[in-house]
Amino acid sequence: MVQATGALSGNEGTIVRAACPHDCPDTCAMLVTVREEQGRRVAVKVAGDPTHPTTAGTLCTKVSRYLERTYHPDRVLHPLKRIGAKGEGRFVRVSWDEALSDIAARLGQIAARDPQRIVPYSYCGTMGLVQGEAMAARFFNKLGASFLDRTICSTAGGEALAYTIGAKTGTDVEQFQNSKLIVFWGCNAIASNLHLWSRAQEAKRRGAKLIAIDPYRSLTAEKCHQHIALMPGTDAAFALGVMHVLMREGLIDHDYVARYTLGYDGLAERAQEFSPERVAALCGISAAEVENFAREYGQTRPTAIRLNYGMQRARGGGNAVRAIACLPALAGHWRDPAGGVLLSTSGIFPVDEDALYRPDLLAGRTPRTINMSTIGHDLQHADPPIDALIVYNSNPVAIAPDSRAVARGFARANLFTVVLEHFITDTADYADYVLPATTQLEHVDVHKSYGHLYVLANNAAIEPRGESLPNSEIFRRLATQMQFDDPCFSETDDELAVQAFKRKGATANFDWQRLKDIGWQRLDVPDQYAPFAHGGFTTPSGRCEFYSEQLAKLGQDPLPAYLAPNEAPDANKALAQRYPLAIISPPARNFLNSTFVNLTSLRSTEGEPIVEIHPRDAQHRGIIDATRVRVFNDRGSIDLLARVTDRARPGCVVALSIWWKKFARDGKNVNELTSQALTDIGRAPTFYDCLVEVEAAP
Ligand SMILES: Nc1nc2c(c(=O)[nH]1)N[C@H]1C(S)=C(S)[C@@H](COP(=O)(O)OP(=O)(O)OC[C@H]3O[C@@H](n4cnc5c(=O)[nH]c(N)nc54)[C@H](O)[C@@H]3O)O[C@H]1N2
Ligand SMILES: Nc1nc2c(c(=O)[nH]1)N[C@H]1C(S)=C(S)[C@@H](COP(=O)(O)OP(=O)(O)OC[C@H]3O[C@@H](n4cnc5c(=O)[nH]c(N)nc54)[C@H](O)[C@@H]3O)O[C@H]1N2
Ligand SMILES: [Mo]
């Protein structure tokens, strides 16, 4: 049997320690069983590591199918060069030498004019610190390419959290079973945070109450004791209404507020404006729902809120996160390890970005920044124009808002596009070159997490399939072709991983070789992690900042505010006359963003692209369950299958996502409808701030 690092021999084969690379808070520790067949290592099984505290031996349905993904017959195994029209997806096989020398020559020509005309486009196809932005960032820094503002997912909430509590950190997932009240606020944990859900189940068995705040009766909402179905984008109003009641009914922890917070009086004045009756009207719920929730929230200890990113995808998303992040300080819930709020833990990992990304290679240049969420606009209107786009770990033609604009941009004849991929995605269809990338089983990586407190190692379980190469190696070879001779371009993946974390701080014991052997390791934080039990917020004042001087300086409201959605039935009456229904498109359980959509087993579970619509909204439109409908607004139009169900609340339709366009009957997906407008804080997209009309298909 072969011996890999981090491998244990067993009866079934060798077990290699790995980490799930996907964009999910759970970042599971995986065990990959490998056998030798005809002189090659073959992966035969993936499983969750039973000894890892949050993975606890369970992988989600999607990642249980990781072998189907890695050994998929459609894997891109050789470099490909376009022969058809852009968007057609017709290619011929070429050699690595031909592809790399042509790409380097093209980039060289563009860079000679202005390197900012070259733009990287990447997100979290893999969350690994080596196959993500390490060698790639070095390459683009050396080149002087445009910066990419990576806003597509979490910057509204992330920055709002930083303004309020100082960093992206919060309640430890390993404490949730001890909570007495758990609030799933814009969080469908069964789909998107399975291992937190199992702890919530344990809390439920111990008598805890679970409440979901979500416009949609998601898989999670339906299993909670209570479901508050507000209209999308109205969460800040709800949170301010909760504060109103906490203050009115004496449910504030004044000792905590006096010691550890800033700006209570101003916040009290603000909350005064949000009576339960007003909030009920703004959110489309009842005043009693606001009052009862506030009483339970104020009186139940410990109470934890699991906030997810779904509720920040509207115009006021940043302020909504700020308002919600104030609640645990007002009620004193941070005092308990099982109280508080969890949006993300990613801020407490001391990633050494300078070592990985090497900003020194910019040599004093400060390139312009392109916001990935407005790529549709920028591909057509940026000045200087975008001449080349290098896409890796992302599928922008499917996932970026206002997709017609995005596709028009990608179709530009004078745009040079390179896509590093596993599959011919909707984006790869537009590539001049597709370069075959390895999957997590075929390369080395090191991981942090945004939902727990462990660092993990990923050992390569098998050799790369075909001629595929790790992202890091593709950028290494491109650097060589471009004659970038700085020593940092010769570092191996292991040498990159060694530099992932700063030695000081939370990972004082970080030793890469040891981590590869043991697989995972908790940060140096206490078992009973209660980050703000005694204040210690990492804001400028050291307090939980209800009032933010930093926001005031930016000309923003220093107190959490309710900003109505750009597109809401009550806030934009003119638009709502034509497009009266709000649409949201949250993650489908069996997809991971647009990843896994091409796995037949998972796609057949999801069926086909559908829109869920409330019986009342369906009836007067003459829409019948299981018939085809047209969903449209000024930006676009798509055909979907209607499911008439009260899972969708009146006034709000739901299209679980993110489908590949090419698997839909009409070759489109929901992002035809979404807008490129950005959030109040964090320059992030507003996917769930979108009005449409639905009509029976002609
Ligand atoms: N299975 C699966 N898991 C995933 C993903 C996936 O695509 N599939 N995506 C991953 C990624 S990239 C991320 S960022 C995370 C988190 O991704 P999120 O987008 O936060 O996903 P969910 O946890 O599904 O939570 C979204 C929930 O918020 C609800 N919602 C929508 N608008 C509003 C609103 O205005 N207010 C409130 N209160 N609720 C609203 C939706 O109905 C949905 O039930 O999940 C990750 N995990
Ligand atoms: N309508 C709507 N749109 C949304 C959302 C929504 O809820 N609704 N959610 C938004 C959110 S939260 C996010 S995070 C974005 C996600 O958008 P993306 O980050 O673009 O995520 P994916 O669609 O999963 O695409 C990732 C791609 O990376 C590839 N990949 C994986 N690993 C590797 C690797 O090692 N090397 C290379 N070269 N490629 C790899 C995969 O094959 C996949 O095609 O979508 C956003 N778009
Ligand atoms: Mo995301």
PDB file of C-alpha atoms in Angstrom, residues 122-259:
ATOM      1  CA  SER A 122     -12.012  34.481  -8.646  1.00  0.00           C
ATOM      2  CA  TYR A 123     -13.982  33.517  -5.609  1.00  0.00           C
ATOM      3  CA  CYS A 124     -14.360  30.471  -3.398  1.00  0.00           C
ATOM      4  CA  GLY A 125     -14.661  27.468  -5.725  1.00  0.00           C
ATOM      5  CA  THR A 126     -12.041  26.250  -3.297  1.00  0.00           C
ATOM      6  CA  MET A 127     -11.579  27.917   0.092  1.00  0.00           C
ATOM      7  CA  GLY A 128      -7.988  26.628   0.316  1.00  0.00           C
ATOM      8  CA  LEU A 129      -5.338  29.210   1.118  1.00  0.00           C
ATOM      9  CA  VAL A 130      -2.897  27.635  -1.376  1.00  0.00           C
ATOM     10  CA  GLN A 131      -5.212  26.984  -4.345  1.00  0.00           C
ATOM     11  CA  GLY A 132      -7.083  30.233  -3.651  1.00  0.00           C
ATOM     12  CA  GLU A 133      -5.186  33.517  -3.659  1.00  0.00           C
ATOM     13  CA  ALA A 134      -1.572  32.562  -2.996  1.00  0.00           C
ATOM     14  CA  MET A 135       0.436  31.997  -6.189  1.00  0.00           C
ATOM     15  CA  ALA A 136      -2.375  33.700  -8.129  1.00  0.00           C
ATOM     16  CA  ALA A 137      -2.153  36.911  -6.081  1.00  0.00           C
ATOM     17  CA  ARG A 138       1.639  36.932  -6.445  1.00  0.00           C
ATOM     18  CA  PHE A 139       1.257  36.578 -10.208  1.00  0.00           C
ATOM     19  CA  PHE A 140      -1.245  39.426 -10.522  1.00  0.00           C
ATOM     20  CA  ASN A 141       0.704  41.665  -8.125  1.00  0.00           C
ATOM     21  CA  LYS A 142       3.882  41.183 -10.130  1.00  0.00           C
ATOM     22  CA  LEU A 143       1.966  41.897 -13.313  1.00  0.00           C
ATOM     23  CA  GLY A 144       0.317  45.028 -11.862  1.00  0.00           C
ATOM     24  CA  ALA A 145      -3.125  43.765 -12.910  1.00  0.00           C
ATOM     25  CA  SER A 146      -6.327  45.375 -11.611  1.00  0.00           C
ATOM     26  CA  PHE A 147      -7.341  44.425  -8.077  1.00  0.00           C
ATOM     27  CA  LEU A 148     -10.574  42.500  -7.707  1.00  0.00           C
ATOM     28  CA  ASP A 149     -12.912  43.574  -4.902  1.00  0.00           C
ATOM     29  CA  ARG A 150     -14.245  40.170  -3.798  1.00  0.00           C
ATOM     30  CA  THR A 151     -17.701  41.304  -2.734  1.00  0.00           C
ATOM     31  CA  ILE A 152     -19.971  38.671  -4.257  1.00  0.00           C
ATOM     32  CA  CYS A 153     -20.928  36.999  -0.975  1.00  0.00           C
ATOM     33  CA  SER A 154     -20.127  38.399   2.408  1.00  0.00           C
ATOM     34  CA  THR A 155     -18.721  41.930   2.475  1.00  0.00           C
ATOM     35  CA  ALA A 156     -21.969  43.710   3.448  1.00  0.00           C
ATOM     36  CA  GLY A 157     -22.405  41.590   6.549  1.00  0.00           C
ATOM     37  CA  GLY A 158     -18.698  41.181   7.180  1.00  0.00           C
ATOM     38  CA  GLU A 159     -17.929  44.892   7.182  1.00  0.00           C
ATOM     39  CA  ALA A 160     -21.083  45.690   9.153  1.00  0.00           C
ATOM     40  CA  LEU A 161     -20.027  43.165  11.769  1.00  0.00           C
ATOM     41  CA  ALA A 162     -16.556  44.727  11.933  1.00  0.00           C
ATOM     42  CA  TYR A 163     -18.028  48.208  12.486  1.00  0.00           C
ATOM     43  CA  THR A 164     -20.215  46.863  15.284  1.00  0.00           C
ATOM     44  CA  ILE A 165     -18.283  44.183  17.197  1.00  0.00           C
ATOM     45  CA  GLY A 166     -14.860  44.680  15.618  1.00  0.00           C
ATOM     46  CA  ALA A 167     -14.270  41.479  13.659  1.00  0.00           C
ATOM     47  CA  LYS A 168     -15.799  38.502  11.964  1.00  0.00           C
ATOM     48  CA  THR A 169     -16.136  36.306  14.990  1.00  0.00           C
ATOM     49  CA  GLY A 170     -18.924  35.139  17.254  1.00  0.00           C
ATOM     50  CA  THR A 171     -20.482  32.303  19.174  1.00  0.00           C
ATOM     51  CA  ASP A 172     -18.641  28.975  18.866  1.00  0.00           C
ATOM     52  CA  VAL A 173     -20.691  26.426  16.901  1.00  0.00           C
ATOM     53  CA  GLU A 174     -19.658  23.862  19.535  1.00  0.00           C
ATOM     54  CA  GLN A 175     -21.765  25.734  22.093  1.00  0.00           C
ATOM     55  CA  PHE A 176     -25.104  25.771  20.302  1.00  0.00           C
ATOM     56  CA  GLN A 177     -26.373  22.579  21.934  1.00  0.00           C
ATOM     57  CA  ASN A 178     -26.289  24.488  25.240  1.00  0.00           C
ATOM     58  CA  SER A 179     -28.502  27.344  24.051  1.00  0.00           C
ATOM     59  CA  LYS A 180     -32.074  27.611  25.298  1.00  0.00           C
ATOM     60  CA  LEU A 181     -33.255  29.691  22.368  1.00  0.00           C
ATOM     61  CA  ILE A 182     -31.698  29.531  18.900  1.00  0.00           C
ATOM     62  CA  VAL A 183     -32.725  32.031  16.246  1.00  0.00           C
ATOM     63  CA  PHE A 184     -32.084  31.066  12.609  1.00  0.00           C
ATOM     64  CA  TRP A 185     -32.033  34.518  11.104  1.00  0.00           C
ATOM     65  CA  GLY A 186     -31.922  34.257   7.321  1.00  0.00           C
ATOM     66  CA  CYS A 187     -30.292  30.884   7.710  1.00  0.00           C
ATOM     67  CA  ASN A 188     -31.384  27.620   6.178  1.00  0.00           C
ATOM     68  CA  ALA A 189     -28.941  25.598   8.249  1.00  0.00           C
ATOM     69  CA  ILE A 190     -30.147  22.207   7.018  1.00  0.00           C
ATOM     70  CA  ALA A 191     -28.969  23.189   3.558  1.00  0.00           C
ATOM     71  CA  SER A 192     -26.057  25.463   4.275  1.00  0.00           C
ATOM     72  CA  ASN A 193     -24.716  24.715   7.763  1.00  0.00           C
ATOM     73  CA  LEU A 194     -25.626  21.093   8.479  1.00  0.00           C
ATOM     74  CA  HIS A 195     -23.269  20.570  11.397  1.00  0.00           C
ATOM     75  CA  LEU A 196     -24.677  23.513  13.295  1.00  0.00           C
ATOM     76  CA  TRP A 197     -28.159  22.128  12.662  1.00  0.00           C
ATOM     77  CA  SER A 198     -27.249  18.850  14.383  1.00  0.00           C
ATOM     78  CA  ARG A 199     -26.233  20.818  17.464  1.00  0.00           C
ATOM     79  CA  ALA A 200     -29.493  22.767  17.327  1.00  0.00           C
ATOM     80  CA  GLN A 201     -31.292  19.416  17.223  1.00  0.00           C
ATOM     81  CA  GLU A 202     -29.485  18.417  20.396  1.00  0.00           C
ATOM     82  CA  ALA A 203     -30.469  21.728  21.995  1.00  0.00           C
ATOM     83  CA  LYS A 204     -34.078  21.009  20.967  1.00  0.00           C
ATOM     84  CA  ARG A 205     -33.923  17.598  22.643  1.00  0.00           C
ATOM     85  CA  ARG A 206     -32.720  19.396  25.771  1.00  0.00           C
ATOM     86  CA  GLY A 207     -35.744  21.682  25.651  1.00  0.00           C
ATOM     87  CA  ALA A 208     -34.536  24.662  23.624  1.00  0.00           C
ATOM     88  CA  LYS A 209     -36.863  26.631  21.373  1.00  0.00           C
ATOM     89  CA  LEU A 210     -35.922  27.230  17.729  1.00  0.00           C
ATOM     90  CA  ILE A 211     -37.217  30.235  15.782  1.00  0.00           C
ATOM     91  CA  ALA A 212     -36.648  30.975  12.092  1.00  0.00           C
ATOM     92  CA  ILE A 213     -36.824  34.492  10.677  1.00  0.00           C
ATOM     93  CA  ASP A 214     -37.058  33.991   6.934  1.00  0.00           C
ATOM     94  CA  PRO A 215     -39.440  35.048   4.159  1.00  0.00           C
ATOM     95  CA  TYR A 216     -39.505  31.413   3.029  1.00  0.00           C
ATOM     96  CA  ARG A 217     -40.536  28.277   4.893  1.00  0.00           C
ATOM     97  CA  SER A 218     -37.195  26.618   4.215  1.00  0.00           C
ATOM     98  CA  LEU A 219     -36.318  23.080   5.255  1.00  0.00           C
ATOM     99  CA  THR A 220     -34.991  24.651   8.446  1.00  0.00           C
ATOM    100  CA  ALA A 221     -37.902  27.019   9.086  1.00  0.00           C
ATOM    101  CA  GLU A 222     -40.357  24.136   8.816  1.00  0.00           C
ATOM    102  CA  LYS A 223     -38.522  22.232  11.566  1.00  0.00           C
ATOM    103  CA  CYS A 224     -38.365  25.194  13.973  1.00  0.00           C
ATOM    104  CA  HIS A 225     -41.002  25.752  16.662  1.00  0.00           C
ATOM    105  CA  GLN A 226     -41.845  29.117  15.185  1.00  0.00           C
ATOM    106  CA  HIS A 227     -41.396  30.800  11.832  1.00  0.00           C
ATOM    107  CA  ILE A 228     -41.577  34.559  11.349  1.00  0.00           C
ATOM    108  CA  ALA A 229     -41.999  35.133   7.606  1.00  0.00           C
ATOM    109  CA  LEU A 230     -41.097  38.767   7.020  1.00  0.00           C
ATOM    110  CA  MET A 231     -40.657  40.357   3.614  1.00  0.00           C
ATOM    111  CA  PRO A 232     -37.103  40.225   2.202  1.00  0.00           C
ATOM    112  CA  GLY A 233     -34.835  43.137   3.064  1.00  0.00           C
ATOM    113  CA  THR A 234     -36.859  44.259   6.098  1.00  0.00           C
ATOM    114  CA  ASP A 235     -34.723  42.669   8.832  1.00  0.00           C
ATOM    115  CA  ALA A 236     -33.312  45.957  10.139  1.00  0.00           C
ATOM    116  CA  ALA A 237     -36.845  47.188  10.813  1.00  0.00           C
ATOM    117  CA  PHE A 238     -37.596  43.957  12.655  1.00  0.00           C
ATOM    118  CA  ALA A 239     -34.424  44.210  14.766  1.00  0.00           C
ATOM    119  CA  LEU A 240     -35.129  47.861  15.612  1.00  0.00           C
ATOM    120  CA  GLY A 241     -38.655  46.859  16.617  1.00  0.00           C
ATOM    121  CA  VAL A 242     -37.219  44.169  18.884  1.00  0.00           C
ATOM    122  CA  MET A 243     -34.975  46.803  20.500  1.00  0.00           C
ATOM    123  CA  HIS A 244     -38.015  49.040  20.947  1.00  0.00           C
ATOM    124  CA  VAL A 245     -39.799  46.345  22.929  1.00  0.00           C
ATOM    125  CA  LEU A 246     -36.683  45.319  24.915  1.00  0.00           C
ATOM    126  CA  MET A 247     -36.294  48.950  25.992  1.00  0.00           C
ATOM    127  CA  ARG A 248     -39.973  49.529  26.677  1.00  0.00           C
ATOM    128  CA  GLU A 249     -40.326  46.395  28.775  1.00  0.00           C
ATOM    129  CA  GLY A 250     -37.136  46.699  30.842  1.00  0.00           C
ATOM    130  CA  LEU A 251     -35.360  43.778  29.169  1.00  0.00           C
ATOM    131  CA  ILE A 252     -32.027  45.556  28.664  1.00  0.00           C
ATOM    132  CA  ASP A 253     -28.908  44.351  30.516  1.00  0.00           C
ATOM    133  CA  HIS A 254     -27.927  47.839  31.657  1.00  0.00           C
ATOM    134  CA  ASP A 255     -24.806  46.653  33.425  1.00  0.00           C
ATOM    135  CA  TYR A 256     -23.439  45.080  30.228  1.00  0.00           C
ATOM    136  CA  VAL A 257     -24.519  48.082  28.173  1.00  0.00           C
ATOM    137  CA  ALA A 258     -22.794  50.567  30.524  1.00  0.00           C
ATOM    138  CA  ARG A 259     -19.533  48.621  30.705  1.00  0.00           C
TER     139      ARG A 259
END
